Short mmCIF file of C-alpha atoms in Angstrom, two decimals:
data_model
loop_
_atom_site.label_atom_id
_atom_site.label_comp_id
_atom_site.label_asym_id
_atom_site.label_seq_id
_atom_site.Cartn_x
_atom_site.Cartn_y
_atom_site.Cartn_z
CA MET A 20 -31.57 46.26 -5.54
CA LEU A 21 -32.51 44.68 -9.02
CA LYS A 22 -28.90 44.29 -9.99
CA ALA A 23 -28.15 42.72 -6.37
CA ALA A 24 -30.96 40.35 -6.91
CA ALA A 25 -30.10 39.48 -10.40
CA LEU A 26 -26.48 38.67 -9.37
CA LEU A 27 -27.61 36.60 -6.60
CA LEU A 28 -30.04 34.46 -9.07
CA LEU A 29 -27.01 34.24 -11.25
CA ALA A 30 -24.84 32.79 -8.41
CA ALA A 31 -27.46 30.49 -7.30
CA SER A 32 -27.83 29.01 -10.94
CA ALA A 33 -24.08 28.71 -11.77
CA PRO A 34 -22.49 25.40 -11.83
CA THR A 35 -20.63 24.14 -8.90
CA PRO A 36 -16.76 24.98 -9.44
CA GLN A 37 -14.76 22.14 -10.88
CA HIS A 38 -12.11 22.44 -8.49
CA PRO A 39 -13.83 23.12 -5.03
CA ARG A 40 -10.43 23.33 -3.06
CA ASP A 41 -8.45 25.74 -4.99
CA ALA A 42 -8.95 28.45 -2.24
CA ALA A 43 -6.96 26.45 0.35
CA ILE A 44 -4.03 25.84 -2.26
CA HIS A 45 -1.25 28.73 -2.11
CA ASP A 46 1.08 28.14 -5.14
CA ALA A 47 0.66 27.52 -8.85
CA ASP A 48 2.62 24.35 -8.71
CA THR A 49 0.67 22.58 -5.87
CA LEU A 50 -2.61 23.81 -7.44
CA ALA A 51 -1.60 21.96 -10.95
CA TRP A 52 -0.74 18.99 -8.84
CA TRP A 53 -3.88 18.67 -7.10
CA HIS A 54 -5.80 19.22 -10.32
CA THR A 55 -4.20 15.98 -11.63
CA THR A 56 -4.98 14.16 -8.30
CA GLU A 57 -8.54 15.17 -9.12
CA ALA A 58 -8.52 13.72 -12.47
CA LEU A 59 -6.87 10.54 -11.24
CA SER A 60 -9.06 9.76 -8.17
CA GLY A 61 -12.42 11.25 -9.05
CA ASP A 62 -15.56 8.97 -8.93
CA ASP A 63 -15.27 8.55 -12.88
CA MET A 64 -11.96 6.60 -12.45
CA GLU A 65 -13.88 4.15 -10.21
CA GLY A 66 -10.92 3.52 -7.89
CA ARG A 67 -8.50 2.03 -10.47
CA ASP A 68 -8.68 -1.71 -9.40
CA THR A 69 -5.86 -3.61 -11.14
CA GLY A 70 -6.99 -5.25 -14.42
CA SER A 71 -10.17 -3.06 -14.74
CA ALA A 72 -11.41 -0.76 -17.61
CA ALA A 73 -11.12 2.16 -15.21
CA TYR A 74 -7.40 1.10 -14.44
CA GLN A 75 -6.86 1.24 -18.06
CA ARG A 76 -8.42 4.50 -18.51
CA ALA A 77 -6.19 5.95 -15.67
CA ALA A 78 -3.21 4.51 -17.51
CA ASP A 79 -4.13 6.00 -20.85
CA TYR A 80 -4.36 9.46 -18.93
CA VAL A 81 -1.08 8.91 -17.51
CA ALA A 82 0.68 8.04 -20.53
CA LYS A 83 -0.89 11.12 -22.39
CA ARG A 84 0.31 13.39 -19.77
CA PHE A 85 3.89 11.92 -19.94
CA ARG A 86 3.84 12.18 -23.71
CA ARG A 87 2.80 15.81 -23.30
CA ALA A 88 5.47 16.67 -20.86
CA GLY A 89 8.05 15.61 -23.63
CA LEU A 90 8.92 12.05 -22.01
CA LYS A 91 9.85 9.23 -24.20
CA PRO A 92 8.22 5.88 -23.96
CA ALA A 93 9.98 3.28 -22.00
CA GLY A 94 7.49 0.36 -22.09
CA ASP A 95 7.11 -2.50 -24.63
CA GLY A 96 7.60 -2.28 -28.17
CA GLY A 97 8.31 1.59 -28.18
CA THR A 98 4.97 2.34 -26.12
CA TYR A 99 4.35 3.57 -22.69
CA PHE A 100 3.05 0.57 -21.43
CA GLN A 101 4.59 -2.56 -19.87
CA SER A 102 1.84 -5.54 -19.71
CA VAL A 103 1.68 -7.37 -16.69
CA ALA A 104 0.09 -10.62 -16.87
CA MET A 105 -1.94 -11.80 -13.82
CA HIS A 106 -4.18 -14.61 -12.28
CA GLU A 107 -6.68 -13.82 -9.68
CA VAL A 108 -8.36 -16.00 -7.30
CA ALA A 109 -11.31 -14.59 -5.46
CA VAL A 110 -14.21 -15.80 -2.92
CA ALA A 111 -17.47 -14.19 -3.73
CA GLY A 112 -19.98 -13.13 -1.24
CA GLU A 113 -22.81 -15.13 -2.75
CA GLY A 114 -22.54 -18.79 -1.97
CA THR A 115 -19.87 -18.04 0.89
CA SER A 116 -20.53 -18.60 4.61
CA PHE A 117 -18.74 -18.87 7.95
CA GLU A 118 -20.49 -20.51 11.03
CA VAL A 119 -19.68 -22.07 14.51
CA VAL A 120 -21.45 -25.04 15.37
CA ARG A 121 -21.62 -25.66 18.85
CA ALA A 122 -21.18 -28.93 20.35
CA GLY A 123 -24.15 -28.57 22.56
CA GLY A 124 -26.20 -27.10 19.74
CA GLY A 125 -26.66 -23.91 18.23
CA VAL A 126 -24.99 -22.07 15.48
CA LEU A 127 -23.07 -18.69 15.41
CA PRO A 128 -22.94 -17.07 11.91
CA ILE A 129 -19.69 -14.88 11.15
CA GLY A 130 -20.16 -12.11 8.69
CA PHE A 131 -18.00 -12.71 5.66
CA LEU A 132 -15.90 -9.42 5.14
CA GLN A 133 -17.56 -7.72 8.19
CA GLN A 134 -16.17 -10.07 10.91
CA ILE A 135 -14.18 -12.70 9.08
CA SER A 136 -12.29 -12.96 5.73
CA ILE A 137 -10.07 -15.50 3.91
CA ALA A 138 -7.22 -15.48 1.71
CA PRO A 139 -8.41 -16.97 -1.57
CA ALA A 140 -6.33 -20.07 -3.23
CA ALA A 141 -7.49 -22.30 -6.12
CA ASN A 142 -7.19 -25.53 -4.05
CA LEU A 143 -9.56 -24.59 -1.51
CA PRO A 144 -12.47 -27.06 -0.95
CA ALA A 145 -16.17 -25.90 -1.41
CA GLU A 146 -17.31 -26.85 2.12
CA THR A 147 -15.06 -27.76 5.19
CA GLN A 148 -16.19 -28.73 8.63
CA ALA A 149 -13.69 -29.22 11.49
CA PRO A 150 -13.10 -28.84 15.08
CA LEU A 151 -11.56 -25.80 16.47
CA THR A 152 -8.56 -25.43 18.88
CA PHE A 153 -6.92 -22.45 20.31
CA ARG A 154 -3.16 -22.59 20.24
CA GLY A 155 -1.85 -19.12 21.48
CA TYR A 156 0.48 -17.78 19.06
CA CYS A 157 0.82 -20.87 16.90
CA GLY A 158 4.42 -21.35 17.39
CA LYS A 159 5.93 -24.87 16.45
CA ALA A 160 5.56 -26.22 20.07
CA ALA A 161 2.15 -25.51 20.23
CA MET A 162 1.17 -27.60 17.28
CA ASN A 163 0.79 -30.91 18.38
CA ASP A 164 -2.38 -32.88 17.89
CA VAL A 165 -3.79 -30.26 15.37
CA ALA A 166 -4.36 -32.71 12.35
CA GLY A 167 -7.73 -32.42 10.90
CA LYS A 168 -8.42 -29.17 12.81
CA ILE A 169 -8.74 -25.39 12.52
CA VAL A 170 -6.30 -23.59 14.54
CA VAL A 171 -7.31 -20.42 16.37
CA CYS A 172 -4.32 -18.08 16.92
CA PHE A 173 -3.64 -14.74 18.36
CA ALA A 174 -2.07 -12.61 15.47
CA SER A 175 0.56 -10.78 17.69
CA GLN A 176 2.85 -8.41 15.88
CA HIS A 177 5.26 -8.25 18.73
CA LYS A 178 8.97 -8.76 17.71
CA GLY A 179 10.00 -12.49 18.51
CA LEU A 180 6.64 -14.07 18.20
CA PRO A 181 5.35 -16.12 15.01
CA THR A 182 4.57 -14.17 11.87
CA GLY A 183 1.43 -14.88 9.72
CA ALA A 184 3.65 -16.76 7.41
CA GLU A 185 5.16 -18.93 10.26
CA ARG A 186 1.53 -19.57 11.75
CA ALA A 187 0.63 -20.94 8.39
CA ALA A 188 3.72 -22.91 8.16
CA ASN A 189 3.48 -24.27 11.66
CA ALA A 190 -0.26 -25.23 10.92
CA ARG A 191 0.64 -27.02 7.75
CA ALA A 192 3.42 -29.09 9.45
CA GLY A 193 0.66 -30.14 12.09
CA ASP A 194 -1.69 -31.15 9.38
CA ALA A 195 -4.06 -28.54 10.35
CA VAL A 196 -7.09 -27.78 7.61
CA GLY A 197 -7.02 -24.07 8.49
CA VAL A 198 -5.95 -21.18 10.68
CA VAL A 199 -8.07 -18.43 12.11
CA ALA A 200 -5.87 -15.57 13.06
CA VAL A 201 -7.74 -13.33 15.60
CA ASP A 202 -6.74 -9.42 15.36
CA ASP A 203 -4.57 -7.76 18.04
CA PRO A 204 -7.09 -5.00 19.35
CA TYR A 205 -4.09 -3.63 21.38
CA PHE A 206 -1.88 -2.97 18.14
CA THR A 207 -2.54 0.74 18.36
CA LEU A 208 0.20 1.71 15.87
CA GLU A 209 -1.92 0.63 12.97
CA PRO A 210 -5.27 -0.56 14.36
CA PRO A 211 -7.13 -3.45 12.75
CA ARG A 212 -9.93 -2.37 10.22
CA TRP A 213 -13.16 -3.63 9.05
CA PRO A 214 -14.86 -4.33 6.76
CA ALA A 215 -12.35 -5.97 4.47
CA ALA A 216 -13.03 -4.58 0.91
CA TYR A 217 -13.13 -8.06 -0.76
CA ALA A 218 -11.29 -11.23 -0.48
CA ARG A 219 -9.01 -11.59 -3.63
CA THR A 220 -5.48 -13.14 -4.25
CA VAL A 221 -3.82 -11.86 -7.15
CA MET A 222 -0.29 -13.42 -8.57
CA LEU A 223 1.80 -12.73 -11.49
CA ASP A 224 1.01 -15.14 -14.27
CA GLY A 225 3.33 -18.29 -14.16
CA ALA A 226 4.30 -17.53 -10.32
CA ALA A 227 4.83 -20.53 -8.46
CA PRO A 228 1.83 -21.86 -6.71
CA GLY A 229 1.69 -22.30 -2.95
CA PRO A 230 2.04 -25.62 -0.97
CA GLY A 231 -0.21 -28.39 -2.64
CA LYS A 232 -2.07 -29.04 0.35
CA PRO A 233 -5.00 -26.71 0.88
CA LEU A 234 -5.22 -24.52 4.02
CA LEU A 235 -7.95 -21.94 4.88
CA SER A 236 -6.14 -18.97 5.98
CA MET A 237 -8.72 -16.94 7.77
CA ARG A 238 -8.54 -13.42 9.71
CA LEU A 239 -11.09 -12.70 12.44
CA GLN A 240 -12.20 -9.59 14.08
CA SER A 241 -11.26 -9.64 17.91
CA GLU A 242 -14.74 -8.91 19.01
CA MET A 243 -15.77 -12.37 17.69
CA LEU A 244 -13.30 -14.28 19.85
CA ALA A 245 -16.00 -14.52 22.68
CA GLY A 246 -18.57 -16.17 20.67
CA LEU A 247 -15.80 -18.48 18.98
CA ILE A 248 -14.70 -19.92 22.24
CA GLU A 249 -18.07 -20.04 24.18
CA GLY A 250 -18.35 -22.98 26.19
CA SER A 251 -14.66 -23.34 26.64
CA GLY A 252 -14.56 -21.77 30.00
CA LYS A 253 -11.97 -19.22 29.03
CA ASP A 254 -12.33 -15.50 29.07
CA ALA A 255 -11.92 -13.89 25.62
CA GLY A 256 -11.09 -10.35 27.01
CA ALA A 257 -8.46 -11.73 29.18
CA ILE A 258 -6.94 -13.80 26.31
CA LEU A 259 -7.08 -10.64 24.23
CA ALA A 260 -5.25 -8.49 26.76
CA ALA A 261 -2.53 -10.97 27.47
CA GLY A 262 -1.65 -11.53 23.92
CA GLY A 263 -1.77 -7.75 23.26
CA HIS A 264 0.94 -7.44 25.91
CA GLY A 265 2.95 -10.48 24.74
CA GLU A 266 2.31 -12.50 27.72
CA ALA A 267 2.14 -16.29 27.50
CA LEU A 268 -1.15 -17.97 26.22
CA ALA A 269 -2.34 -21.41 27.06
CA SER A 270 -3.68 -23.75 24.50
CA PHE A 271 -7.19 -25.21 24.97
CA GLU A 272 -9.82 -27.10 23.01
CA ILE A 273 -12.85 -25.39 21.71
CA PRO A 274 -16.33 -27.29 22.12
CA ALA A 275 -17.44 -26.31 18.43
CA ARG A 276 -16.78 -26.66 14.89
CA MET A 277 -16.24 -24.29 12.16
CA ARG A 278 -18.38 -24.87 9.08
CA VAL A 279 -16.94 -22.86 5.87
CA ARG A 280 -18.73 -22.63 2.59
CA LEU A 281 -16.91 -21.17 -0.52
CA LYS A 282 -17.78 -19.86 -3.87
CA VAL A 283 -14.15 -19.49 -5.30
CA THR A 284 -13.79 -17.79 -8.85
CA GLN A 285 -10.48 -17.33 -11.01
CA ARG A 286 -9.76 -15.21 -13.78
CA ALA A 287 -6.60 -14.15 -15.76
CA TYR A 288 -6.18 -10.81 -17.14
CA SER A 289 -3.26 -8.29 -17.86
CA SER A 290 -2.65 -4.72 -16.22
CA PRO A 291 0.03 -2.29 -17.37
CA ASN A 292 2.64 -0.47 -15.84
CA VAL A 293 3.04 3.13 -17.35
CA LEU A 294 6.81 3.80 -18.02
CA ALA A 295 8.53 6.69 -19.52
CA VAL A 296 11.95 8.44 -19.50
CA LEU A 297 13.81 11.72 -19.58
CA PRO A 298 16.95 10.99 -21.32
CA GLY A 299 20.01 12.18 -19.52
CA SER A 300 22.19 14.92 -20.85
CA ASP A 301 25.75 13.85 -19.67
CA PRO A 302 27.48 11.38 -22.09
CA ARG A 303 28.89 9.46 -19.23
CA LEU A 304 25.97 9.23 -17.16
CA LYS A 305 23.14 9.25 -19.51
CA ASP A 306 22.96 5.46 -19.53
CA GLN A 307 22.39 5.14 -15.85
CA TYR A 308 18.70 5.35 -14.89
CA VAL A 309 17.06 7.21 -11.74
CA VAL A 310 13.65 5.39 -11.29
CA ILE A 311 10.97 7.80 -9.64
CA ALA A 312 7.97 5.74 -9.13
CA ALA A 313 4.38 5.55 -7.50
CA HIS A 314 1.50 3.19 -7.73
CA LEU A 315 -1.52 3.76 -10.11
CA ASP A 316 -3.68 1.15 -8.85
CA GLY A 317 -6.28 1.29 -6.25
CA TYR A 318 -8.95 -0.93 -4.83
CA GLY A 319 -12.00 0.13 -6.93
CA TYR A 320 -15.26 -1.11 -5.66
CA GLY A 321 -15.60 -2.90 -2.30
CA THR A 322 -17.65 -3.76 0.73
CA PRO A 323 -19.33 -0.24 1.65
CA VAL A 324 -18.44 1.81 4.68
CA ALA A 325 -20.50 4.50 5.79
CA GLY A 326 -22.54 3.79 2.53
CA ASP A 327 -19.88 4.22 0.09
CA SER A 328 -18.58 1.24 -1.74
CA LEU A 329 -15.76 3.28 -4.09
CA TYR A 330 -12.49 3.01 -2.82
CA ASN A 331 -10.91 6.27 -4.44
CA GLY A 332 -7.39 6.10 -3.37
CA ALA A 333 -6.60 9.83 -3.47
CA LEU A 334 -3.81 10.03 -1.29
CA ASP A 335 -2.86 6.05 -1.94
CA ASP A 336 -1.39 6.60 -4.42
CA ALA A 337 -3.23 8.78 -7.10
CA ALA A 338 -1.70 12.03 -5.60
CA TYR A 339 1.86 10.69 -6.00
CA VAL A 340 1.45 9.44 -9.55
CA ALA A 341 0.14 13.13 -10.16
CA LEU A 342 3.36 14.17 -8.62
CA LEU A 343 5.49 12.38 -11.29
CA ILE A 344 3.34 13.98 -13.81
CA GLN A 345 3.94 17.41 -12.31
CA PHE A 346 7.42 17.05 -11.85
CA ALA A 347 7.64 16.17 -15.75
CA ASP A 348 5.71 19.13 -16.69
CA ASP A 349 8.04 21.34 -14.44
CA LEU A 350 11.21 19.94 -16.37
CA LYS A 351 9.69 20.67 -19.47
CA ARG A 352 8.61 24.06 -18.44
CA ASP A 353 11.87 25.19 -17.22
CA HIS A 354 13.95 23.35 -19.92
CA THR A 355 16.00 21.64 -17.28
CA ALA A 356 18.44 19.19 -18.48
CA LEU A 357 19.47 16.21 -15.81
CA LYS A 358 22.60 14.39 -16.12
CA ARG A 359 21.28 10.74 -15.55
CA SER A 360 18.08 9.50 -17.12
CA VAL A 361 15.03 9.66 -15.19
CA LEU A 362 12.86 6.51 -15.61
CA PHE A 363 9.22 7.76 -14.59
CA CYS A 364 7.25 4.52 -13.39
CA ALA A 365 3.57 4.29 -12.54
CA PHE A 366 3.22 0.82 -11.21
CA THR A 367 0.37 -1.47 -11.40
CA GLY A 368 -0.77 -4.22 -8.82
CA GLU A 369 0.72 -2.62 -5.70
CA GLU A 370 -2.15 -2.99 -3.50
CA LYS A 371 -2.31 -6.90 -4.67
CA GLY A 372 1.22 -7.51 -3.66
CA LEU A 373 3.70 -5.18 -5.33
CA LEU A 374 3.06 -6.96 -8.51
CA GLY A 375 3.80 -4.21 -11.21
CA SER A 376 7.04 -3.22 -9.50
CA SER A 377 8.24 -7.07 -8.97
CA TYR A 378 7.38 -7.62 -12.57
CA PHE A 379 9.34 -4.56 -13.66
CA VAL A 380 12.51 -5.46 -11.52
CA ALA A 381 12.34 -9.07 -13.01
CA HIS A 382 11.95 -7.79 -16.62
CA PRO A 383 13.48 -4.11 -16.85
CA THR A 384 12.90 -2.37 -20.00
CA VAL A 385 16.42 -0.57 -19.43
CA PRO A 386 19.52 -2.95 -18.58
CA ALA A 387 19.22 -4.21 -15.00
CA ASP A 388 22.57 -3.13 -14.21
CA ALA A 389 21.85 0.64 -15.28
CA LEU A 390 19.26 1.19 -12.51
CA ALA A 391 21.08 3.49 -10.37
CA ALA A 392 18.36 4.15 -7.72
CA ASP A 393 14.60 3.98 -6.89
CA ILE A 394 12.83 6.96 -5.11
CA ASN A 395 9.45 5.65 -4.38
CA LEU A 396 6.42 7.76 -3.45
CA ASP A 397 3.65 6.03 -1.52
CA GLN A 398 2.69 5.88 2.25
CA LEU A 399 2.74 9.78 2.25
CA ARG A 400 -0.04 11.55 4.11
CA PRO A 401 0.07 15.29 4.19
CA LEU A 402 -2.32 15.92 6.91
CA PHE A 403 0.00 18.33 9.32
CA PRO A 404 2.89 20.65 8.76
CA LEU A 405 6.00 19.03 7.33
CA LYS A 406 8.85 19.16 9.76
CA LEU A 407 10.21 15.48 10.11
CA LEU A 408 10.13 12.66 7.30
CA THR A 409 10.79 8.89 8.28
CA ALA A 410 12.75 7.40 5.53
CA LEU A 411 12.49 3.82 4.90
CA ALA A 412 15.95 2.00 4.24
CA ILE A 413 17.60 5.35 5.08
CA ASP A 414 20.79 3.96 6.63
CA ASP A 415 21.08 1.13 3.76
CA THR A 416 22.09 3.33 0.99
CA THR A 417 23.93 6.48 0.42
CA LEU A 418 20.43 7.85 -0.78
CA GLY A 419 19.75 8.35 2.81
CA ASP A 420 22.68 10.53 3.14
CA THR A 421 21.52 12.76 0.21
CA ALA A 422 17.89 12.86 1.61
CA ARG A 423 19.21 13.99 4.75
CA THR A 424 21.30 16.91 3.27
CA VAL A 425 18.27 18.02 0.93
CA GLY A 426 15.96 18.08 4.07
CA ALA A 427 18.22 19.97 6.06
CA GLY A 428 18.55 22.68 3.48
CA MET A 429 14.56 23.05 3.97
CA GLY A 430 14.43 22.71 7.55
CA VAL A 431 13.10 19.00 7.34
CA LYS A 432 14.72 16.61 9.36
CA LEU A 433 14.85 12.82 8.23
CA ARG A 434 15.16 9.74 10.53
CA ALA A 435 14.88 5.98 10.58
CA ASP A 436 11.59 4.19 10.88
CA PRO A 437 10.77 4.38 14.64
CA GLU A 438 7.91 1.77 14.15
CA PRO A 439 9.37 -1.24 12.29
CA GLU A 440 6.89 -3.70 13.72
CA ARG A 441 4.56 -2.04 11.06
CA ASN A 442 6.74 -3.66 8.36
CA LEU A 443 6.27 -0.64 6.27
CA LEU A 444 9.59 -1.12 4.49
CA GLN A 445 8.26 -4.36 2.76
CA ARG A 446 5.00 -2.75 2.01
CA ALA A 447 5.64 -0.53 -0.92
CA ASP A 448 7.25 -0.53 -4.32
CA HIS A 449 10.76 0.31 -3.26
CA TYR A 450 10.94 -3.18 -1.69
CA PRO A 451 11.57 -5.26 -4.67
CA PHE A 452 14.23 -2.85 -6.07
CA LEU A 453 16.13 -3.25 -2.82
CA ARG A 454 15.75 -6.84 -2.91
CA ALA A 455 17.23 -7.02 -6.38
CA GLY A 456 20.42 -4.85 -5.23
CA THR A 457 19.25 -1.28 -6.57
CA PRO A 458 19.38 1.36 -3.87
CA ALA A 459 16.03 2.76 -3.00
CA ILE A 460 14.11 4.88 -0.52
CA GLY A 461 10.56 5.63 0.52
CA PHE A 462 9.12 8.44 2.82
CA ILE A 463 6.51 8.94 5.42
CA PHE A 464 5.37 12.20 7.04
CA GLY A 465 6.93 11.99 10.44
CA TYR A 466 5.74 13.16 13.92
CA GLU A 467 6.75 13.22 17.84
CA PRO A 468 4.68 10.90 20.09
CA GLY A 469 1.68 12.54 21.70
CA THR A 470 1.34 15.48 19.22
CA ASP A 471 -1.59 16.76 17.24
CA ALA A 472 0.44 15.47 14.11
CA GLU A 473 0.27 11.94 15.39
CA ARG A 474 -3.46 11.99 16.22
CA ARG A 475 -4.00 13.25 12.68
CA TYR A 476 -1.70 10.37 11.34
CA ARG A 477 -3.47 7.75 13.46
CA GLU A 478 -6.88 8.87 12.35
CA TRP A 479 -6.19 8.59 8.98
CA TYR A 480 -4.91 5.08 9.25
CA THR A 481 -8.06 4.39 11.26
CA VAL A 482 -10.77 5.98 9.24
CA ARG A 483 -9.55 6.33 5.68
CA TYR A 484 -6.56 3.84 4.96
CA HIS A 485 -7.72 1.31 2.19
CA ARG A 486 -11.47 2.85 2.53
CA PRO A 487 -13.73 4.83 0.63
CA GLN A 488 -13.09 7.71 2.93
CA ASP A 489 -9.50 8.20 1.01
CA ASP A 490 -11.10 10.51 -1.47
CA LEU A 491 -10.83 14.14 -2.70
CA THR A 492 -12.76 15.52 0.30
CA GLN A 493 -10.47 14.44 2.99
CA PRO A 494 -8.49 16.74 5.01
CA VAL A 495 -5.12 17.84 3.30
CA ASP A 496 -2.41 20.23 4.69
CA PHE A 497 -1.66 21.81 1.07
CA ASP A 498 1.40 23.74 2.35
CA ALA A 499 2.57 20.53 3.76
CA ALA A 500 2.12 18.69 0.50
CA ALA A 501 3.89 21.53 -1.24
CA THR A 502 7.00 21.60 1.05
CA PHE A 503 7.09 17.51 0.24
CA ASP A 504 6.86 18.34 -3.53
CA ARG A 505 9.78 20.61 -3.30
CA PHE A 506 11.69 18.24 -1.20
CA PHE A 507 11.22 15.41 -3.83
CA TYR A 508 12.06 17.62 -6.81
CA ALA A 509 15.39 18.58 -5.21
CA LEU A 510 16.07 15.04 -4.19
CA ALA A 511 15.36 13.64 -7.63
CA LYS A 512 17.32 16.42 -9.09
CA THR A 513 20.39 15.98 -6.88
CA VAL A 514 20.53 12.16 -7.35
CA ALA A 515 20.28 12.58 -10.94
CA ASN A 516 22.98 15.16 -11.19
CA ALA A 517 25.51 13.63 -8.69
CA PRO A 518 28.93 12.63 -10.02
CA GLU A 519 28.73 9.27 -8.21
CA ARG A 520 25.64 6.78 -8.39
CA PRO A 521 24.22 5.79 -5.16
CA ALA A 522 25.62 2.76 -3.31
CA PHE A 523 24.69 0.50 -0.65
CA LYS A 524 26.45 0.57 2.84
CA ALA A 525 28.42 -1.94 4.44
CA GLY A 526 26.25 -4.04 6.73
CA SER A 527 23.04 -3.63 4.69
CA PRO A 528 21.07 -6.76 4.48
CA PHE A 529 20.26 -5.84 0.84
CA ALA A 530 23.76 -4.97 -0.30
CA PRO A 531 25.02 -7.23 -3.23
CA LYS A 532 27.24 -10.09 -1.58
CA ALA A 533 30.34 -8.54 -3.07
CA ALA A 534 29.77 -5.19 -1.91
CA ALA A 535 28.83 -6.28 1.36
CA LYS A 536 32.21 -8.10 1.73
CA GLY A 537 33.94 -5.15 0.47
CA GLU A 538 35.22 -6.74 -2.48
#
């Protein structure tokens, strides 16, 4: 009994295990991958916000791991880093307010970042007060007599209706002073999320500024529409339902003005891409580069959700920078030689607009025409058994054919994106490569409609996407993660060793013009 009591006392006083989820992981490779994920997305990395000291700590860690795996530096001046200069414009919470001033008296405050957000721009005025008008989907034909007004638009994502950029352009053309885009609560494929973490616009240094005329570009929580249009005689619920189903929406005037006060701040900084190369072994192919990439940045600190203000970004995208590191470790351990060179890229600024990848594509550290392919790791959510993968741009290049073949050998079916209205193709770092004429591909864990897998996927986007809840405690199917990891390893090796480099298919909108014409 004394021995048992002593053991219980020892167990009670023992420190908490460093890796609390090890028991759920069933193979050594996945275990090592998850330990690296823990290192990159623990609280001490503070969410790796672009340009922060915490991001630089994460970049230093990745460079150290690349060096340890035997990869050569591929950044600026013989280093592992490519410095990316950026300019940030932000709207601060203190000194910022949004109010609806009713014609008959009374003021409705709208909570900044909780119910309304704004796209910061350097030329925004400190204070604006202007009449409100509702103009349906804000197509060109609806934009008569909007000069000097703030235009309220239903932010539909239905095909054939104006996009956010088109709504803003139409408002500018009509000399409106602002746009309020009301969320579509019926867009269940990826429901609108509140609160917003913060309001920041980050651009590459030297990027062409937007149009000179200032435009307040705001986004409004759909529940606030009723208060916004009070006194108009219109039914907010009926408007939201009609807009959510793509039905006709009539324009009407709103008996109120919106008063906006803004505290705008600006700063310049740089944030590095982390770049490393495994030189190829084939004299004929080693001067071609297969890019494998993930983004290192996250959101950092932002508006608290359920009392947590640290947006760790564990699956988005620390886990897949960790997979790059794990692949490099495996190649070194197994003494694997690949015919083409493999360029490992941990990009910065993805969450701020694909900035690091865009900069690299415009300023590659290897010859641009030597970029044979890009395999991007993002948008991956290992939440359920992996039987189906959605592959972005799968039918644009021969990478899609190779991926299908690799998947088939593992019992994983690949398909084209069944939800193009979410615009996932343009929301990750493969997109700048495609636009520049480099074959590229990205992947999403797939599911069939109405299944438990779909429920888990939708729940993740509702509860965890770009929120503090994307942390190391969230649900993860480690067996599914291991299946994808093996798929990625096999795909990267196959592309690196194939006799022919990947190519665009005829008819792809991304194909270089000569190739598209069959020249």
